[in-house]
JSON list of C-alpha atoms in Angstrom, two decimals:
[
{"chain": "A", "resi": 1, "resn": "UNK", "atom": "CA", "xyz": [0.00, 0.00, 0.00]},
{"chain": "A", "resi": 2, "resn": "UNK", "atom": "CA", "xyz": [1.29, 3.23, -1.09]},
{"chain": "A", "resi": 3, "resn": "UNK", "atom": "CA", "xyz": [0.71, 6.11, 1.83]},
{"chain": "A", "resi": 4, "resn": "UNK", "atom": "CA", "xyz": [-0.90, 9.55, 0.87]},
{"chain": "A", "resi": 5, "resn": "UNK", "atom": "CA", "xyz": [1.52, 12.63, 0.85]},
{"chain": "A", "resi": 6, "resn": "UNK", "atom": "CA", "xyz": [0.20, 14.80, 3.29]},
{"chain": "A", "resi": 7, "resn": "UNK", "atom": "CA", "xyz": [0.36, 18.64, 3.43]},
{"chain": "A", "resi": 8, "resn": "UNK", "atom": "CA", "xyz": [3.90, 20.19, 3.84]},
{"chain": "A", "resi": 9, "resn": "UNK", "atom": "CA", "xyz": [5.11, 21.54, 6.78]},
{"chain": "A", "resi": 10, "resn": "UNK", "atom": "CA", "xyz": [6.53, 25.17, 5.50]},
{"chain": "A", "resi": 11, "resn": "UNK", "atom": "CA", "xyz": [6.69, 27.60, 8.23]},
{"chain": "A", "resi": 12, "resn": "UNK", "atom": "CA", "xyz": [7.77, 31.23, 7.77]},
{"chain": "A", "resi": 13, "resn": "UNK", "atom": "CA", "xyz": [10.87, 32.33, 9.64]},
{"chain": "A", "resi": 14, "resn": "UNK", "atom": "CA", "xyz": [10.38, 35.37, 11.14]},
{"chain": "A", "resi": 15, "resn": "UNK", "atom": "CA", "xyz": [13.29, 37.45, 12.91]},
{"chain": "A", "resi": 16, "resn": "UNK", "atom": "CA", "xyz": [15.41, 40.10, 12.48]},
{"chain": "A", "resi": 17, "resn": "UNK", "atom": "CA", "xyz": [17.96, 39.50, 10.21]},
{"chain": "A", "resi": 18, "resn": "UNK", "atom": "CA", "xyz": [21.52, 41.04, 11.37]},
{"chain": "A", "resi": 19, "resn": "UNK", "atom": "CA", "xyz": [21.26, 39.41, 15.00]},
{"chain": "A", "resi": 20, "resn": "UNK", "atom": "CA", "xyz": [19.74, 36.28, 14.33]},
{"chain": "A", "resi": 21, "resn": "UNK", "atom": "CA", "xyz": [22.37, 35.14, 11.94]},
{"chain": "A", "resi": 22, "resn": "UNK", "atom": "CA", "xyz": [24.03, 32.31, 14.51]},
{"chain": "A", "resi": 23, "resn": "UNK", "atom": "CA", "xyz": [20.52, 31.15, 15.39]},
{"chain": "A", "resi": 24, "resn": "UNK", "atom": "CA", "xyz": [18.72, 30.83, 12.09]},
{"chain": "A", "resi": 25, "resn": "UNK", "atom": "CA", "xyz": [22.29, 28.42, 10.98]},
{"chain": "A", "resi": 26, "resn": "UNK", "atom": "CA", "xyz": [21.97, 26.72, 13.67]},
{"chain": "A", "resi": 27, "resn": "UNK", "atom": "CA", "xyz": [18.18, 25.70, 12.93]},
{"chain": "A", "resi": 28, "resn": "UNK", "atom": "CA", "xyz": [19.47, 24.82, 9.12]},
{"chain": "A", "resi": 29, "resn": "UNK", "atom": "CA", "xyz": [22.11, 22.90, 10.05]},
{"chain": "A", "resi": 30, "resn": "UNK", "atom": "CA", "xyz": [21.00, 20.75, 13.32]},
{"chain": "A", "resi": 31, "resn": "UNK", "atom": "CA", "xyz": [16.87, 21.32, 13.95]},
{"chain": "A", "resi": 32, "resn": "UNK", "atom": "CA", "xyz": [15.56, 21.51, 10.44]},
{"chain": "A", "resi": 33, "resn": "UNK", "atom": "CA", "xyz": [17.02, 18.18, 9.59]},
{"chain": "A", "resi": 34, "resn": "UNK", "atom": "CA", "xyz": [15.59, 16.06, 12.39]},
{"chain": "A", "resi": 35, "resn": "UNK", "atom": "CA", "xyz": [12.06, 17.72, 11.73]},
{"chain": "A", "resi": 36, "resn": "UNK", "atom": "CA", "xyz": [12.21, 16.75, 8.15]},
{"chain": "A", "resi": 37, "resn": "UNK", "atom": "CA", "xyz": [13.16, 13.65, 8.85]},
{"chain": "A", "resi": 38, "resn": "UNK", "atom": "CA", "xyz": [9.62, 13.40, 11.38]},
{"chain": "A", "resi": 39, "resn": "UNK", "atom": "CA", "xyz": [7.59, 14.87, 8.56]},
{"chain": "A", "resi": 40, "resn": "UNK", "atom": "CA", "xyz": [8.44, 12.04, 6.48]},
{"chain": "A", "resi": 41, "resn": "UNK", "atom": "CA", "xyz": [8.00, 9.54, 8.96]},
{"chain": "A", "resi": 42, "resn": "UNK", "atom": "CA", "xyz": [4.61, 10.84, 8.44]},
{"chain": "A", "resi": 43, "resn": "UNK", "atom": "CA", "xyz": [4.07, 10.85, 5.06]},
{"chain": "A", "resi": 44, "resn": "UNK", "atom": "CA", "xyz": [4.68, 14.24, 4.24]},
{"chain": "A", "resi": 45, "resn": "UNK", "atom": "CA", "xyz": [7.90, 16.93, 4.31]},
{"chain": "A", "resi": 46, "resn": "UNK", "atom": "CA", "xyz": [9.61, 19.75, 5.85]},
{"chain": "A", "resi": 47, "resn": "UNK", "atom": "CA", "xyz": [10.55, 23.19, 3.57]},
{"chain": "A", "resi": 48, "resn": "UNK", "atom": "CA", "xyz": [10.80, 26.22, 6.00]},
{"chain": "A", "resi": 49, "resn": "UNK", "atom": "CA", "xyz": [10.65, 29.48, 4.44]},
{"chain": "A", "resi": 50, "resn": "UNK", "atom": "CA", "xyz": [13.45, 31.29, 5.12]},
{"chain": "A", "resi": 51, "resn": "UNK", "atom": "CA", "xyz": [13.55, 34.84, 3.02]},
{"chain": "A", "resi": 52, "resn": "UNK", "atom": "CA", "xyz": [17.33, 35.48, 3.93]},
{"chain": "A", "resi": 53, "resn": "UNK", "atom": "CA", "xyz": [17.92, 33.51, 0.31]},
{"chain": "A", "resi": 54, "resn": "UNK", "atom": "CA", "xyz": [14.52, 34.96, -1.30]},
{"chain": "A", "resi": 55, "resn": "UNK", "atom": "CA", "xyz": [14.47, 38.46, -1.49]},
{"chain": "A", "resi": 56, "resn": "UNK", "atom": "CA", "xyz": [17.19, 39.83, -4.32]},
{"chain": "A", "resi": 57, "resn": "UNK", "atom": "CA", "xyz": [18.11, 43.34, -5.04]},
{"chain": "A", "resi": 58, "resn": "UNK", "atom": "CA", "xyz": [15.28, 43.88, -8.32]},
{"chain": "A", "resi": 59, "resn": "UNK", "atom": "CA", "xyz": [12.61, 43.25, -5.59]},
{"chain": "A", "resi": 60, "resn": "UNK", "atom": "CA", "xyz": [14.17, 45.36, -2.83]},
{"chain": "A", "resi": 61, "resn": "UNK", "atom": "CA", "xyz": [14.49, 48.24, -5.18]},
{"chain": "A", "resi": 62, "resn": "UNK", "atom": "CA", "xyz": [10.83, 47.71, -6.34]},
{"chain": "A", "resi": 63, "resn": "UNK", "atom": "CA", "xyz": [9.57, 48.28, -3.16]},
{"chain": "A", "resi": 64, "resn": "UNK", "atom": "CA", "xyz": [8.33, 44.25, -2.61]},
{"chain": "A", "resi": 65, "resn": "UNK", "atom": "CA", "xyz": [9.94, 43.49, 0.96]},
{"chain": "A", "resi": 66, "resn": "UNK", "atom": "CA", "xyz": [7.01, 44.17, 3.00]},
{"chain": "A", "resi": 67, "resn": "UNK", "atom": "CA", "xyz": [4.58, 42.43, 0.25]},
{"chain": "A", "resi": 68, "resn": "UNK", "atom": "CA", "xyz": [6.43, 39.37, -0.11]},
{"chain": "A", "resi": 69, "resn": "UNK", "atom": "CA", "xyz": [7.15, 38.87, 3.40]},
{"chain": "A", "resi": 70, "resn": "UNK", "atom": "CA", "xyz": [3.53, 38.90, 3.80]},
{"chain": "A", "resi": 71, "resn": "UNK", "atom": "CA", "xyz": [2.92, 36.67, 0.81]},
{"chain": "A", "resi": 72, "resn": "UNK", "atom": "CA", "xyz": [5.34, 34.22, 1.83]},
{"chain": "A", "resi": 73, "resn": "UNK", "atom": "CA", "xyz": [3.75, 33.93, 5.75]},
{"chain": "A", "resi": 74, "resn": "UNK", "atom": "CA", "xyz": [0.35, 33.14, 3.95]},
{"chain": "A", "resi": 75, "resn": "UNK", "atom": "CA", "xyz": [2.28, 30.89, 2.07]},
{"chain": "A", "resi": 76, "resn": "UNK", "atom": "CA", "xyz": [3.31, 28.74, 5.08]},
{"chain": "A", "resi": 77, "resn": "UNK", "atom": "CA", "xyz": [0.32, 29.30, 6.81]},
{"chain": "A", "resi": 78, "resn": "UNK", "atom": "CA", "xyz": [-0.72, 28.21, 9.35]},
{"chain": "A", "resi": 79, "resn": "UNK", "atom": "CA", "xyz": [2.91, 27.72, 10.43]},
{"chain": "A", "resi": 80, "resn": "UNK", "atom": "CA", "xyz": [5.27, 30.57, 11.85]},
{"chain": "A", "resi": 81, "resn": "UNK", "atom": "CA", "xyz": [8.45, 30.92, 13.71]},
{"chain": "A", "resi": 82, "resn": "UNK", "atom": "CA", "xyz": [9.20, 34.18, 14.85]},
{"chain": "A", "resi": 83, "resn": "UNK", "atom": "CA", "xyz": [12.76, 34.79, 16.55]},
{"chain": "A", "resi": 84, "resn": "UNK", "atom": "CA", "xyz": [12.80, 37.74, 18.98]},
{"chain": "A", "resi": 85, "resn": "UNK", "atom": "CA", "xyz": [15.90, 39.29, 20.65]},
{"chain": "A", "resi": 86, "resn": "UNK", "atom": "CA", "xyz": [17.37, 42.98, 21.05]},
{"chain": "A", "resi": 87, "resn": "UNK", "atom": "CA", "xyz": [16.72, 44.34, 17.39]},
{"chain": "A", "resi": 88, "resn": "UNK", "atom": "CA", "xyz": [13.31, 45.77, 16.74]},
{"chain": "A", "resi": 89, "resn": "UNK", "atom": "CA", "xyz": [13.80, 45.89, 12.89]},
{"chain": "A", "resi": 90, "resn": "UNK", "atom": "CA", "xyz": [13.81, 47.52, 9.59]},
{"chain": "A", "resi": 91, "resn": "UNK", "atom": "CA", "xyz": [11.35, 50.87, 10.42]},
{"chain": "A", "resi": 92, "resn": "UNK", "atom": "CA", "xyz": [11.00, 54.44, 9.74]},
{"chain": "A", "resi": 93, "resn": "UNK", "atom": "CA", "xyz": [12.42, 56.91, 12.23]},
{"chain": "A", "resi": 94, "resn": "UNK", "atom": "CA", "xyz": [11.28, 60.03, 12.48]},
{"chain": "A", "resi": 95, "resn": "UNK", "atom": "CA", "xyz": [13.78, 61.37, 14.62]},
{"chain": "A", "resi": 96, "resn": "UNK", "atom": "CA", "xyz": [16.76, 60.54, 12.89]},
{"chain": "A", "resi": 97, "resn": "UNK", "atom": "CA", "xyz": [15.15, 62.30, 9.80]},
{"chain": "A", "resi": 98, "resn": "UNK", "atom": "CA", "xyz": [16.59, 60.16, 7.20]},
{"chain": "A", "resi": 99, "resn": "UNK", "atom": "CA", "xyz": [14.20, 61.51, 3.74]},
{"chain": "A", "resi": 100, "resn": "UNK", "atom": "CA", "xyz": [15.44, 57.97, 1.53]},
{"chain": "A", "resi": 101, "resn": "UNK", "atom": "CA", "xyz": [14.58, 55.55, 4.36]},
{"chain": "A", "resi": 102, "resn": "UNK", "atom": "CA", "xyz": [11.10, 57.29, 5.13]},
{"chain": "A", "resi": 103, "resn": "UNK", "atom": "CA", "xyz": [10.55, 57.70, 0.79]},
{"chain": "A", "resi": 104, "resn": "UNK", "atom": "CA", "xyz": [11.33, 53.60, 0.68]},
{"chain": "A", "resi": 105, "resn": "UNK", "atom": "CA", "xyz": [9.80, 52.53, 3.79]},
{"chain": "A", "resi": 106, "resn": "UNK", "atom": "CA", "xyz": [6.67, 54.11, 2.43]},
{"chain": "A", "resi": 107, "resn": "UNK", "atom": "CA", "xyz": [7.04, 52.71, -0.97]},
{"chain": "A", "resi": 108, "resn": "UNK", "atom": "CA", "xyz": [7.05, 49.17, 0.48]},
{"chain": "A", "resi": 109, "resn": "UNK", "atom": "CA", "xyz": [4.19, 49.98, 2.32]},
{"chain": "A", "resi": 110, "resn": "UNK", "atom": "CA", "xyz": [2.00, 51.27, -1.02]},
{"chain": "A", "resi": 111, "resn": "UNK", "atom": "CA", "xyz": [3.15, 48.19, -2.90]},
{"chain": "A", "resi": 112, "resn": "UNK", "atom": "CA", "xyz": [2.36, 45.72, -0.36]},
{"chain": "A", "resi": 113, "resn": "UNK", "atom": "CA", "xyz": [-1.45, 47.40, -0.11]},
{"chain": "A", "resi": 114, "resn": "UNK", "atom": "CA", "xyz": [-1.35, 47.99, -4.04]},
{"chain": "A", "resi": 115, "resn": "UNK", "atom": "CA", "xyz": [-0.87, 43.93, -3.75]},
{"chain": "A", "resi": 116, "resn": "UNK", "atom": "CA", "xyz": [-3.38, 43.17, -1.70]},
{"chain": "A", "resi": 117, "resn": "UNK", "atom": "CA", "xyz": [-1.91, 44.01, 1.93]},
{"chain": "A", "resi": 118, "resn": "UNK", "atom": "CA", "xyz": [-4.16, 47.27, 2.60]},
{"chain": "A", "resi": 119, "resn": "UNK", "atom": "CA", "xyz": [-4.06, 46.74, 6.49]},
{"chain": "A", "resi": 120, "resn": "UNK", "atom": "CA", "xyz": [-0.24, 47.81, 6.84]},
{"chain": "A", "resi": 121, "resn": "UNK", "atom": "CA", "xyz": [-0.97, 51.33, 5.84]},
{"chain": "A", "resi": 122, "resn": "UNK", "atom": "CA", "xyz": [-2.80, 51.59, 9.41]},
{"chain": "A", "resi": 123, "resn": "UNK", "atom": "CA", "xyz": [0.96, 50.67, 10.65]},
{"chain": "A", "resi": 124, "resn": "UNK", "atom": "CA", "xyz": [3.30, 52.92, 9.38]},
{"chain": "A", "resi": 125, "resn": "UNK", "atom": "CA", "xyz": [5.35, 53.14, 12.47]},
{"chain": "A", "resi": 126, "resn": "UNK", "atom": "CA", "xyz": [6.06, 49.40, 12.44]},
{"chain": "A", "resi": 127, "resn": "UNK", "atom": "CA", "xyz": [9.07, 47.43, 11.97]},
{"chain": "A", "resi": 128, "resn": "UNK", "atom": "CA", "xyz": [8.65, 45.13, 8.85]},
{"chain": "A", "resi": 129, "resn": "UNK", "atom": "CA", "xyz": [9.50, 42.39, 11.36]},
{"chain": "A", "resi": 130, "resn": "UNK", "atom": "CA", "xyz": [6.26, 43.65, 13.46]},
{"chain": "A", "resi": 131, "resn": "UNK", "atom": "CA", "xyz": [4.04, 43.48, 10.32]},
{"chain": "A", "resi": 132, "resn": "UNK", "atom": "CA", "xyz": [5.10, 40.02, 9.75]},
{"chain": "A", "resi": 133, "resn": "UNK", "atom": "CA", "xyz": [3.87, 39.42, 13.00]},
{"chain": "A", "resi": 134, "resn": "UNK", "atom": "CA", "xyz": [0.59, 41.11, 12.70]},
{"chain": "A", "resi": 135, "resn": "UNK", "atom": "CA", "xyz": [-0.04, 39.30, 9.45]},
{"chain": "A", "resi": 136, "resn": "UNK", "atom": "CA", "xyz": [0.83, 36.07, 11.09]},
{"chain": "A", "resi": 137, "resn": "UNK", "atom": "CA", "xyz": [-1.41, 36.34, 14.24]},
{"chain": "A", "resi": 138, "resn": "UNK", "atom": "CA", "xyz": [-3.99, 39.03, 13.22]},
{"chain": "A", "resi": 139, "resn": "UNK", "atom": "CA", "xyz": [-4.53, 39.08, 10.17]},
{"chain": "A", "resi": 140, "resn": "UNK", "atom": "CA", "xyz": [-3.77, 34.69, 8.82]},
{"chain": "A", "resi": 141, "resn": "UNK", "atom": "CA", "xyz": [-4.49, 33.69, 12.26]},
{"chain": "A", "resi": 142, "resn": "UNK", "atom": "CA", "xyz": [-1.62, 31.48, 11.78]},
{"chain": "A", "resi": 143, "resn": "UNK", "atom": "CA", "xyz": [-2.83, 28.25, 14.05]},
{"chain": "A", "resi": 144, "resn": "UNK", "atom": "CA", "xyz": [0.79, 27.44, 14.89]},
{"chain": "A", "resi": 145, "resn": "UNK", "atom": "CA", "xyz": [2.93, 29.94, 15.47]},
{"chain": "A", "resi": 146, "resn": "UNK", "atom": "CA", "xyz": [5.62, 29.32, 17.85]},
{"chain": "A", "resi": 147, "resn": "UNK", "atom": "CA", "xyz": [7.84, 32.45, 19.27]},
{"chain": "A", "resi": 148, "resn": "UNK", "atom": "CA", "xyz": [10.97, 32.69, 20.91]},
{"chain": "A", "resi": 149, "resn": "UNK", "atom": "CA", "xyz": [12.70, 35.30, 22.57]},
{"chain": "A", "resi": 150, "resn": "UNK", "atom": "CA", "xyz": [16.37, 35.57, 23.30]},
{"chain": "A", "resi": 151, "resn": "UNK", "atom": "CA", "xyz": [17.61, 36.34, 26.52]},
{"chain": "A", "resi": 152, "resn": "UNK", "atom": "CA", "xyz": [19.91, 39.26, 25.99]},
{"chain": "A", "resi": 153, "resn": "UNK", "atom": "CA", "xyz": [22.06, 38.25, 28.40]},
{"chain": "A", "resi": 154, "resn": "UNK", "atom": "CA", "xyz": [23.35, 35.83, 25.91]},
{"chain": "A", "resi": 155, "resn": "UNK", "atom": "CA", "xyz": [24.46, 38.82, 23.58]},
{"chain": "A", "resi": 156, "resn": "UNK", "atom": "CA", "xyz": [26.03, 40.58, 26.52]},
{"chain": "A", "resi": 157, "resn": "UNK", "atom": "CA", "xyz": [28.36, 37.34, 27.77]},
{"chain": "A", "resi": 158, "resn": "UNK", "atom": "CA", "xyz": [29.24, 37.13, 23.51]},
{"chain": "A", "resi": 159, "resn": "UNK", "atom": "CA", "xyz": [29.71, 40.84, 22.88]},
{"chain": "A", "resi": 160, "resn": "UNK", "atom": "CA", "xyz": [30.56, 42.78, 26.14]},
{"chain": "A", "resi": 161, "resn": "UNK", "atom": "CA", "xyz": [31.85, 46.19, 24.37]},
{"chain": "A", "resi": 162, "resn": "UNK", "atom": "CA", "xyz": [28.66, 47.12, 23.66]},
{"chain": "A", "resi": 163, "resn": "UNK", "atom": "CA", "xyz": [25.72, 46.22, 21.27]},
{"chain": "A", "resi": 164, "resn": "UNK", "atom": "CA", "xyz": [26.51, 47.51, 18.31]},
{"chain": "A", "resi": 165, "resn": "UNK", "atom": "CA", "xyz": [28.42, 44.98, 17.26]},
{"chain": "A", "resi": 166, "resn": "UNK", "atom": "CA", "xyz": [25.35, 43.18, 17.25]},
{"chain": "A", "resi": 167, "resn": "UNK", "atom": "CA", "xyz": [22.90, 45.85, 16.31]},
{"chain": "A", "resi": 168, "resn": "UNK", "atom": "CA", "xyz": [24.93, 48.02, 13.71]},
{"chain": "A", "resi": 169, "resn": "UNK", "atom": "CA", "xyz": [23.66, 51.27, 13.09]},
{"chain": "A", "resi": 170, "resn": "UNK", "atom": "CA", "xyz": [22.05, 53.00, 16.72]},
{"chain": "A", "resi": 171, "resn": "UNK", "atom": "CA", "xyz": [18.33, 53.12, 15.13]},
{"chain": "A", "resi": 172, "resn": "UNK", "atom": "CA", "xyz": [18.35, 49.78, 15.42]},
{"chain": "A", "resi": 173, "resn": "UNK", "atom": "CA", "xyz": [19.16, 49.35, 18.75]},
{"chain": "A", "resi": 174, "resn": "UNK", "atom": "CA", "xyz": [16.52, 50.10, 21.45]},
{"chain": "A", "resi": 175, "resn": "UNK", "atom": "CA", "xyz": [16.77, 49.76, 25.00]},
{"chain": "A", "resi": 176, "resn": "UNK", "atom": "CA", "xyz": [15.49, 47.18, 27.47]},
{"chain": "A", "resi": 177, "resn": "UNK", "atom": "CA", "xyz": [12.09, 48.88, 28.57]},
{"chain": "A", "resi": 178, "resn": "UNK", "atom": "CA", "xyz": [11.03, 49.81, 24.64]},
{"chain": "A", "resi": 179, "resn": "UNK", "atom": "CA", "xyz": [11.79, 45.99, 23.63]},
{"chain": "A", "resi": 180, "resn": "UNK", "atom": "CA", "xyz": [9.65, 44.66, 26.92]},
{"chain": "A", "resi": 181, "resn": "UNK", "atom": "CA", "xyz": [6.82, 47.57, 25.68]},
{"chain": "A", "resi": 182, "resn": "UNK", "atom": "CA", "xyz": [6.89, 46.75, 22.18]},
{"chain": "A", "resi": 183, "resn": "UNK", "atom": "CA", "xyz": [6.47, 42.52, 23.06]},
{"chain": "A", "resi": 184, "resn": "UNK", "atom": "CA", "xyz": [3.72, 43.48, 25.52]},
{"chain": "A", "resi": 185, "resn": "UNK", "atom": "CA", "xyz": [1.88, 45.48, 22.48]},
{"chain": "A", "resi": 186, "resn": "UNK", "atom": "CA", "xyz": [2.43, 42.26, 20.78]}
]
């Protein structure tokens, strides 16, 4: 008897992308091996969607990120893994008053509603990481999504000068009580 392929297991990988690096290998290498071997123990397979290989330069210009991000959560739905740490993501700052940022973080928000995504206009001052998360939860209802936070003690044992090592440019970097307020909105 010949067993029926079942759905795929594709979950989206959410996180931000400079301080996750270590983790998200890790996962390729050691976790995401053993689970595919489970899936097909049970008749079906395991292809995470992991964007760090799918977004190229044509679509970044164009002003896709946001849209395909979203596109590729429904895509996995109703799995998601979302990676949380010190790094609240890609977003528009006001204060630091940077006109190119602001002109292409608003670009990626009209494409993504021109392509169906109309929502993330109401959330302008949201890291793309944060929309992913809203799409996911509130807007797929993604069934099993599965977050995990980072204990950024970890990050100050590996990098003790200072975060920006980790966290590059300062705009990224956000201190303790805005991280613990922005996860409570969450």
């Amino acid at each position: 008897m010949n067993p029926q392929l079942k759905s795929p297991c594709c979950p989206f990988i959410s996180s931000t992308f400079i301080d996750f690096q270590e983790e998200r290998d890790y996962l390729v290498k050691h976790v995401f091996p053993e689970l595919q071997h489970l899936c097909k123990s049970k008749c079906t397979y395991f292809a995470p969607i992991d964007l760090r290989w799918g977004i190229n330069k044509n679509q970044t210009q164009a002003g896709r990120v946001i849209s395909l991000c979203l596109d590729y959560i429904k895509l996995g739905a109703p799995y998601f893994l979302c990676l949380l740490g010190d790094r609240y993501g890609y977003h528009y700052d006001e204060e630091l008053g940077d006109k190119d940022a602001q002109q292409w973080f608003q670009h990626n928000l009209n494409i993504a509603a021109q392509e169906g995504h109309e929502w993330v206009l109401n959330y302008k001052d949201k890291s793309i990481t944060e929309l992913e998360i809203i799409g996911a939860t509130e807007r797929l209802n993604c069934s099993r999504s599965f977050f995990y936070f980072r204990d950024s003690r970890c990050l100050q044992k590996k990098f003790p000068d200072g975060p920006n090592e980790v966290c590059g440019e300062a705009s990224y970097a956000l201190s303790d009580s805005v991280i613990r307020g922005r996860w409570k909105a969450l």
